[in-house]
mmCIF file of C-alpha atoms and ligand atoms in Angstrom:
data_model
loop_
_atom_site.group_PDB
_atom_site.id
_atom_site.type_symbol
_atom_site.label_atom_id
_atom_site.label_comp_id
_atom_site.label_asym_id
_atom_site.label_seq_id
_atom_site.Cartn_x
_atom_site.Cartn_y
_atom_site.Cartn_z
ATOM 1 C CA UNK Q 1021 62.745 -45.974 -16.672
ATOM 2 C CA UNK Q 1022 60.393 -43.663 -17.873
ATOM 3 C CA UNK Q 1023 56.519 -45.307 -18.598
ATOM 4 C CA UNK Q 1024 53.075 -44.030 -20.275
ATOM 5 C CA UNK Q 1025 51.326 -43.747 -17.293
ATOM 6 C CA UNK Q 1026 47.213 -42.636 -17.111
ATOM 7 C CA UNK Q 1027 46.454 -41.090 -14.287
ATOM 8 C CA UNK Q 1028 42.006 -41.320 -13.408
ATOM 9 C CA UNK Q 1029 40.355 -38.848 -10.788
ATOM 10 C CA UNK Q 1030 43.326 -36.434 -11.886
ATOM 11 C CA UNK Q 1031 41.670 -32.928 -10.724
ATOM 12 C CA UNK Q 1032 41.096 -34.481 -7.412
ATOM 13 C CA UNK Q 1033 43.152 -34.401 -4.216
ATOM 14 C CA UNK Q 1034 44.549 -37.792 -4.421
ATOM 15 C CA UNK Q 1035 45.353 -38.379 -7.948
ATOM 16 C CA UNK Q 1036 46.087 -34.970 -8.416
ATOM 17 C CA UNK Q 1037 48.865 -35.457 -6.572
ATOM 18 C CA UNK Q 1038 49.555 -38.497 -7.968
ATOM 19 C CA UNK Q 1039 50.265 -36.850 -11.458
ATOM 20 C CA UNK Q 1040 52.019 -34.149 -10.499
ATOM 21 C CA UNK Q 1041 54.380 -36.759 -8.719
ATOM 22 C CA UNK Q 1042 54.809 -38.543 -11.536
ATOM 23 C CA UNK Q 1043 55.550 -35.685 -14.027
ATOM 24 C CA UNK Q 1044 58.119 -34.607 -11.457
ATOM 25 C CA UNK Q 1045 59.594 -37.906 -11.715
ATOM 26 C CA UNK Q 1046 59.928 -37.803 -15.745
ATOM 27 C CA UNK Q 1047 56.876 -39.745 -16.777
ATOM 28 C CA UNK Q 1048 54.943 -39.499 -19.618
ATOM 29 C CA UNK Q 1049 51.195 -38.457 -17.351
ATOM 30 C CA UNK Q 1050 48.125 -38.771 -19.356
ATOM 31 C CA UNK Q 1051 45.078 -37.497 -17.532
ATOM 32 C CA UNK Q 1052 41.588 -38.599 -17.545
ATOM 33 C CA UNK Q 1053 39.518 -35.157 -16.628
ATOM 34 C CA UNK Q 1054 35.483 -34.865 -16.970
ATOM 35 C CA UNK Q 1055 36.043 -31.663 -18.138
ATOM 36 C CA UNK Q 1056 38.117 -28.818 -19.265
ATOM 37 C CA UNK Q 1057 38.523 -26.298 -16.221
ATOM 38 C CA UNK Q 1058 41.381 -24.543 -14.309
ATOM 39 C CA UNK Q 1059 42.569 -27.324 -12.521
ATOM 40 C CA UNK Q 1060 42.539 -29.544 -16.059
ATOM 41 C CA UNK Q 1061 44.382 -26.746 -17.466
ATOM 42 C CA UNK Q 1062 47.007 -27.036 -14.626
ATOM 43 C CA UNK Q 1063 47.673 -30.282 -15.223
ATOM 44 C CA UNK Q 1064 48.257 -29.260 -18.518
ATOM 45 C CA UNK Q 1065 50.722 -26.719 -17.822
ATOM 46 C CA UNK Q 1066 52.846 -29.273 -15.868
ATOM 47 C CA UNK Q 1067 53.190 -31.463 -18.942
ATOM 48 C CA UNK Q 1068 50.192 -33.921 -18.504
ATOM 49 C CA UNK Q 1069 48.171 -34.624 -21.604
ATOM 50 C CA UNK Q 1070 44.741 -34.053 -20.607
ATOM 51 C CA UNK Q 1071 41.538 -36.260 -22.192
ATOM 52 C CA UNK Q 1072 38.306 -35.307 -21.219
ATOM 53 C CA UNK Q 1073 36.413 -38.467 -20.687
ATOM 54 C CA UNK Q 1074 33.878 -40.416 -17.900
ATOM 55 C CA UNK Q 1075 35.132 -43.417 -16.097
ATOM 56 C CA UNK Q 1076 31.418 -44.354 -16.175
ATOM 57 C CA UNK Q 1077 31.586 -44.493 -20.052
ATOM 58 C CA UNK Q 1078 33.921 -47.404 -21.337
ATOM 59 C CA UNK Q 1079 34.117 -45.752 -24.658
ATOM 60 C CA UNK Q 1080 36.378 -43.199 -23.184
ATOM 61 C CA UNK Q 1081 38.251 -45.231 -20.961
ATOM 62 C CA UNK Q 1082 38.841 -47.516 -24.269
ATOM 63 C CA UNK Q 1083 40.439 -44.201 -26.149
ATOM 64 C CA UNK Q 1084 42.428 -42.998 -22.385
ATOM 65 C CA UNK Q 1085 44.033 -46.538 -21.960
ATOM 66 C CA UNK Q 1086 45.596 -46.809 -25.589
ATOM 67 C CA UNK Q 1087 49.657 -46.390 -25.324
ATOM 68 C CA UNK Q 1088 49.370 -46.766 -21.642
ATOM 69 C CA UNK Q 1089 51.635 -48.866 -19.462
ATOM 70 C CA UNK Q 1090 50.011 -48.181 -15.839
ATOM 71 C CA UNK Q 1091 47.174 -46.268 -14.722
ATOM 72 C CA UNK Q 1092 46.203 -45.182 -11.180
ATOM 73 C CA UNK Q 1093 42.622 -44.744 -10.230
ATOM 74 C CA UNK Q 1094 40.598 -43.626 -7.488
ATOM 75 C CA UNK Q 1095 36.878 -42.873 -7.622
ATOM 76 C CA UNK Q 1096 34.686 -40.863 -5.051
ATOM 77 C CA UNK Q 1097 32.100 -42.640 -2.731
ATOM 78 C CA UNK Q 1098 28.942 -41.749 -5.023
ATOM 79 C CA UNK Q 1099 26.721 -45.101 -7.022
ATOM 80 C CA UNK Q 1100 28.746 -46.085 -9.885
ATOM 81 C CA UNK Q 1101 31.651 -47.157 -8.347
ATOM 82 C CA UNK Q 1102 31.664 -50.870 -9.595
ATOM 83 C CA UNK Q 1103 30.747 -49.829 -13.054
ATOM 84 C CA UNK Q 1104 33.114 -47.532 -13.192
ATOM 85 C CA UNK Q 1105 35.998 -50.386 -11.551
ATOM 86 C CA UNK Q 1106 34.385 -52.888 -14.498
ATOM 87 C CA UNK Q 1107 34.924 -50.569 -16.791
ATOM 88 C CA UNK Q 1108 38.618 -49.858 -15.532
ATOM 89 C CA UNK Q 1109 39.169 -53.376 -15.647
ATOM 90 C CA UNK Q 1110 37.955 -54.224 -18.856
ATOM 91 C CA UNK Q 1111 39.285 -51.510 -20.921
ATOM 92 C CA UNK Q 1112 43.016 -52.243 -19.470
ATOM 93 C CA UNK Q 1113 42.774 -55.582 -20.170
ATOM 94 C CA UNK Q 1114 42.206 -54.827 -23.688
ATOM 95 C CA UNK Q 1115 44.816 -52.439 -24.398
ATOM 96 C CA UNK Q 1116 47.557 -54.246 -22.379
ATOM 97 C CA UNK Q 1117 47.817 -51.754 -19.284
ATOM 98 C CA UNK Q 1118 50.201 -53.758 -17.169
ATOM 99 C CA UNK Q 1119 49.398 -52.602 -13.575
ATOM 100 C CA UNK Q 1120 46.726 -50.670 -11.874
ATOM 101 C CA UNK Q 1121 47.059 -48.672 -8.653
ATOM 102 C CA UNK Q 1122 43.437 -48.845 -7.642
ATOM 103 C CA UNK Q 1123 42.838 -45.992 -4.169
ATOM 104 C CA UNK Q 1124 41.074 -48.192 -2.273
ATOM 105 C CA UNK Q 1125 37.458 -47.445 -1.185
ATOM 106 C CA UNK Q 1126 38.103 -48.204 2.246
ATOM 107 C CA UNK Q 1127 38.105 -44.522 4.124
ATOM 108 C CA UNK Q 1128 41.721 -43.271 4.928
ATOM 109 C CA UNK Q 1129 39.825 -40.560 7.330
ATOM 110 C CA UNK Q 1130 37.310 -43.257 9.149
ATOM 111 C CA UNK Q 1131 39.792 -44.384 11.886
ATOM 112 C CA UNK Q 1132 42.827 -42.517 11.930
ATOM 113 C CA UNK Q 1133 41.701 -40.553 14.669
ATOM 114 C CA UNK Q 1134 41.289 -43.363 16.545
ATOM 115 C CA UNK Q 1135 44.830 -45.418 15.930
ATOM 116 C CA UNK Q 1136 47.996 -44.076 15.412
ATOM 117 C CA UNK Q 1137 49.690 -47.551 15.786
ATOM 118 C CA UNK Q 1138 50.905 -49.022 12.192
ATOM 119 C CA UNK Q 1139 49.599 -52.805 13.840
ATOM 120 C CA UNK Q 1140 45.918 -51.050 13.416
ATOM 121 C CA UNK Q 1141 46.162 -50.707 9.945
ATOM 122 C CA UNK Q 1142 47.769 -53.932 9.173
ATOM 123 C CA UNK Q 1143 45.702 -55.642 10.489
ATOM 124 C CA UNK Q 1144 42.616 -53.593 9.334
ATOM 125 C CA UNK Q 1145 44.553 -53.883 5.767
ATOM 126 C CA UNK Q 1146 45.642 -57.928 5.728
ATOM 127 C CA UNK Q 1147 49.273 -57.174 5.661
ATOM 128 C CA UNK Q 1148 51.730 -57.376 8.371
ATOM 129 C CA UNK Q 1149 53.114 -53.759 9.454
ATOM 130 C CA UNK Q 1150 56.713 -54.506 7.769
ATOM 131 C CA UNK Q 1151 54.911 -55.190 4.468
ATOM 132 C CA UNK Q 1152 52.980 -51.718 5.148
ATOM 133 C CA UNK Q 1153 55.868 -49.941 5.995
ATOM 134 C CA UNK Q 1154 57.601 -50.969 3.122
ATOM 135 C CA UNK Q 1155 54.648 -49.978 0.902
ATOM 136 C CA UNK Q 1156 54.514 -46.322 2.954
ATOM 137 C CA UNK Q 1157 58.440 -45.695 1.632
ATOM 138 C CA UNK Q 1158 57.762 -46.994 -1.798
ATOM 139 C CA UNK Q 1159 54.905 -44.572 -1.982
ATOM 140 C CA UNK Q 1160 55.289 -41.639 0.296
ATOM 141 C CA UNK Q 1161 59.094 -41.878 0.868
ATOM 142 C CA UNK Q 1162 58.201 -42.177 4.706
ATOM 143 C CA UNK Q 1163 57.806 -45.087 6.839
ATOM 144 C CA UNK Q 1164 54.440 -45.890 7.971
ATOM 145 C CA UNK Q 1165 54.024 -44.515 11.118
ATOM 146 C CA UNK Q 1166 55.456 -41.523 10.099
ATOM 147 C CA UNK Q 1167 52.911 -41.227 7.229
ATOM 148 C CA UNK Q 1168 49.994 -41.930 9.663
ATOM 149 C CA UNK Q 1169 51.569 -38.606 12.302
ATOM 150 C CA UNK Q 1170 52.001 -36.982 9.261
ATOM 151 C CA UNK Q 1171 48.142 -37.241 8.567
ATOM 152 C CA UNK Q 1172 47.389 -36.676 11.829
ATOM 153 C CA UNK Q 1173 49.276 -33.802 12.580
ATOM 154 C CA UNK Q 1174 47.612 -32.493 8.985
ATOM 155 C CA UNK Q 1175 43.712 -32.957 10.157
ATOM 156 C CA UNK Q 1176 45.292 -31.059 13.348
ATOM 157 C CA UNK Q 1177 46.213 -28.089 11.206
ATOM 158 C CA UNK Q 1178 43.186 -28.009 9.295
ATOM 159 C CA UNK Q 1179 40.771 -27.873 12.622
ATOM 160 C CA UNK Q 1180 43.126 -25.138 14.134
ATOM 161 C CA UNK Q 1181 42.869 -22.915 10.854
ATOM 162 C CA UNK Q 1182 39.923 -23.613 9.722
ATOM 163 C CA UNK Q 1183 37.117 -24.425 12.127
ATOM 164 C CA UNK Q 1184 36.262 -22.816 15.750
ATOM 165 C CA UNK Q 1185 36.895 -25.565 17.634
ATOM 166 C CA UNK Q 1186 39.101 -25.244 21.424
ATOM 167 C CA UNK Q 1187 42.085 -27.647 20.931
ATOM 168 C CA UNK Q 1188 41.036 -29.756 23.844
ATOM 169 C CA UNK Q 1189 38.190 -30.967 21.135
ATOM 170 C CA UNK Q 1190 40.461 -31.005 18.265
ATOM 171 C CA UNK Q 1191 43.015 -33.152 20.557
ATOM 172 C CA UNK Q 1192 39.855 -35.298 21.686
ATOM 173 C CA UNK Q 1193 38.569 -35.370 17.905
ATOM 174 C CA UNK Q 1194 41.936 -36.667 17.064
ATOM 175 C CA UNK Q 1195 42.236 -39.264 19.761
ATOM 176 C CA UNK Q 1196 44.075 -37.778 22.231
ATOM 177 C CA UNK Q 1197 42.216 -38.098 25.319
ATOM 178 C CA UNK Q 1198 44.511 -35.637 27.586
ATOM 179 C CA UNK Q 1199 44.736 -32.428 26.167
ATOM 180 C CA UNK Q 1200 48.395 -32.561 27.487
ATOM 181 C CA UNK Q 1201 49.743 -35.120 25.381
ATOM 182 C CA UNK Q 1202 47.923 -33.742 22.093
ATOM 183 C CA UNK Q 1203 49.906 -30.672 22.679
ATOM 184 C CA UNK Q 1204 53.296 -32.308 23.243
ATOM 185 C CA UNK Q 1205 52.214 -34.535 19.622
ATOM 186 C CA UNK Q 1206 51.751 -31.311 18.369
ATOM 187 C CA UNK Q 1207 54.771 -29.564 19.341
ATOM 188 C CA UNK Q 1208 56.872 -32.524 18.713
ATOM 189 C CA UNK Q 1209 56.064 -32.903 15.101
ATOM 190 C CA UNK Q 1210 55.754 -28.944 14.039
ATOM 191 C CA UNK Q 1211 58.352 -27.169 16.759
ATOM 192 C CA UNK Q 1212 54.568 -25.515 17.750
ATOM 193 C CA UNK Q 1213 51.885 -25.573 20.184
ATOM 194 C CA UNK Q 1214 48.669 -25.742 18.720
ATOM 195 C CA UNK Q 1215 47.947 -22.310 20.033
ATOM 196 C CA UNK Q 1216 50.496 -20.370 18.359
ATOM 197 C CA UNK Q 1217 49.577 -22.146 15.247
ATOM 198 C CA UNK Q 1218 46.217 -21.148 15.167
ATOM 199 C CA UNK Q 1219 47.041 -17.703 15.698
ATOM 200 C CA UNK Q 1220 49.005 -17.734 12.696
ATOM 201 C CA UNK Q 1221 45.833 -17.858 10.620
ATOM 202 C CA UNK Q 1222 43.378 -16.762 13.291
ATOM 203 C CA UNK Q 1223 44.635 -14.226 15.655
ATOM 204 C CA UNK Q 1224 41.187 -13.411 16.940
ATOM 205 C CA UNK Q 1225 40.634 -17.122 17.780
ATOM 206 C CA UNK Q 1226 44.054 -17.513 19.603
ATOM 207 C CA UNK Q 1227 42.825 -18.017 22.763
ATOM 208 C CA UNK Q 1228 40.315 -20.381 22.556
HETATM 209 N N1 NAP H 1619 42.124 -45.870 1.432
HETATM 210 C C1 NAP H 1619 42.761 -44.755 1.496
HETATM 211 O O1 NAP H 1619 43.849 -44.646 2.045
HETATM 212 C C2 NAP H 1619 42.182 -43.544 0.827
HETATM 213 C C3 NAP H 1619 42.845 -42.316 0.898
HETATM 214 C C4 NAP H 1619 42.285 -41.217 0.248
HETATM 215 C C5 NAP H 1619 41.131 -41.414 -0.498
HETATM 216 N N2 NAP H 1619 40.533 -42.603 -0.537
HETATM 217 C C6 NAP H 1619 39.328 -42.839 -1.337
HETATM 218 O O2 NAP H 1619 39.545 -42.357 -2.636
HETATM 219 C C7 NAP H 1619 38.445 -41.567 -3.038
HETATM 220 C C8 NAP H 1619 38.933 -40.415 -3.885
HETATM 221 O O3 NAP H 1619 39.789 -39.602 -3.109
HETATM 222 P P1 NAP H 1619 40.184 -38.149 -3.556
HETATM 223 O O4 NAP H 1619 40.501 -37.395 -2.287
HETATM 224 O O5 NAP H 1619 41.222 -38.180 -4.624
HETATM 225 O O6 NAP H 1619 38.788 -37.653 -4.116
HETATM 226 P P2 NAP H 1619 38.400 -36.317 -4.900
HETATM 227 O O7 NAP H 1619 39.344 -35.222 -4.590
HETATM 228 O O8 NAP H 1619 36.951 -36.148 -4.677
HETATM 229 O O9 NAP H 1619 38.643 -36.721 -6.441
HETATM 230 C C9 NAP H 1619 37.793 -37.556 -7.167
HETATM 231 C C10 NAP H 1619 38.175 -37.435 -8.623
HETATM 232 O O10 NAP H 1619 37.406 -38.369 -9.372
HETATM 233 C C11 NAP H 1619 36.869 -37.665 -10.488
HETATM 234 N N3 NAP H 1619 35.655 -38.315 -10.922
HETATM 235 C C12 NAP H 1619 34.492 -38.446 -10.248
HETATM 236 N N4 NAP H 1619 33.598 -39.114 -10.990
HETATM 237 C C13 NAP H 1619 34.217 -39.400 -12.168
HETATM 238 C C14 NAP H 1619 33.805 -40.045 -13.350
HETATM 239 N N5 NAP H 1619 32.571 -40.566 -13.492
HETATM 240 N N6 NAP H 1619 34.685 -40.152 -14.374
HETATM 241 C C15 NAP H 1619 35.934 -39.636 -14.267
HETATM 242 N N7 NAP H 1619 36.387 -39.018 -13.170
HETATM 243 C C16 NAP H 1619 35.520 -38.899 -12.135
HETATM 244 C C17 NAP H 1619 36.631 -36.255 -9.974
HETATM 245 O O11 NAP H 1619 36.467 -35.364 -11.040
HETATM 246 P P3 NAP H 1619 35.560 -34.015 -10.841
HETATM 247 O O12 NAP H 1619 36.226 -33.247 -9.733
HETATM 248 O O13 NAP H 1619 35.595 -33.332 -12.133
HETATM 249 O O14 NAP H 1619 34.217 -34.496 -10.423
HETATM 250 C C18 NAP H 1619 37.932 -36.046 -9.207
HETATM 251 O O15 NAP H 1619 38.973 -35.726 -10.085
HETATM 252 C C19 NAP H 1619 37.745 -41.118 -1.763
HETATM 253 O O16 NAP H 1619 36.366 -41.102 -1.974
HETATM 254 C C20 NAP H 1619 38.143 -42.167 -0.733
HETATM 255 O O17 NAP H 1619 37.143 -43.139 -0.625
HETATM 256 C C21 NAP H 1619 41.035 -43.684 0.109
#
């Protein structure tokens, strides 16, 4: 079934993804953008329909929610956050938005280079880890612990390529206390050791 869907935060990482998702899936993707610019413009060229507007204003989010079924939202961590969830709140209510995927506030990044286990982050979340799991495949189309390697074998690939850092840090940085097994993680989940990888994108930095 195809809905109206609203998609808030669109230019950004998380609910940019979100809308392309949904396009891909058929939807009809309305997206709330603060301003016209390339990555607006995207958006548009996938098929969203693109309304400039300010979470922080409930004028706009009173025109943005009109038609719509569902709306996902996400906001950064700056002041305004519970204004701008108020304002979410109230203006759905008003035009009969039926469900709301609110990103929660609680930092994806803080301790996922501590825990890999999916207990951690049912318990840290108030659900048990079948419930989580479950959630992970509705969403992500991966089971939960798979989703949290996935993100850690990610924030691997960005230290490797992009910072200066020896992989025995990165490894530490990630949680892996022996070098060893951060490498086998590694090699296990992208058929590469964390050296060769680097030197994909930094042969002068191979080495380190
Ligand atoms: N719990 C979790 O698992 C998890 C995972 C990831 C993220 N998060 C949380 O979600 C937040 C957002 O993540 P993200 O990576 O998608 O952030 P992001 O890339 O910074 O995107 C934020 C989006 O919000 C828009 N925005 C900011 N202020 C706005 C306003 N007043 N009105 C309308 N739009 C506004 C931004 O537009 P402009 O670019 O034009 O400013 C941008 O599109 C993070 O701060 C984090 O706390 C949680």
């Amino acid at each position: 079934m195809k809905h109206n869907l609203l998609v808030i935060g669109a230019t950004g990482q998380t609910g940019g993804d979100t809308a392309e998702l949904l396009l891909q899936r058929g939807h009809r993707v309305r997206a709330l953008v603060r301003r016209v610019d390339e990555r607006s413009e995207r958006l548009a060229g996938l098929g969203a329909q693109t309304v400039e507007g300010d979470v922080l204003h409930l004028g706009s989010l009173a025109e943005a929610t009109k038609g719509i079924d569902a709306l996902y939202f996400t906001y950064p961590i700056l002041p305004g956050l519970m204004d701008a969830t108020a304002n979410v709140a109230l203006a759905s209510e008003e035009n009969g938005v039926q469900a709301i995927v609110n990103m929660s506030q609680v930092s994806a990044r803080r301790d996922f280079t501590r825990a890999r286990d999916v207990g951690h982050y049912a318990r840290a979340l108030g659900y048990s880890p079948r419930t989580l799991t479950r959630a992970a495949v509705a969403a992500a189309g991966v089971g939960a612990k798979e989703f949290i390697d996935r993100r850690v074998v990610l924030e691997g690939k960005r230290l490797l390529a992009h910072g200066d850092e020896p992989v025995a840090g990165i490894g530490a940085r990630l949680g892996f206390l022996d070098t060893s097994n951060f490498v086998k993680y590694f090699v296990q989940r992208t058929g590469t050791t964390p050296t060769t990888f680097r030197s994909r994108y930094r042969p002068a930095r191979a080495a380190r």
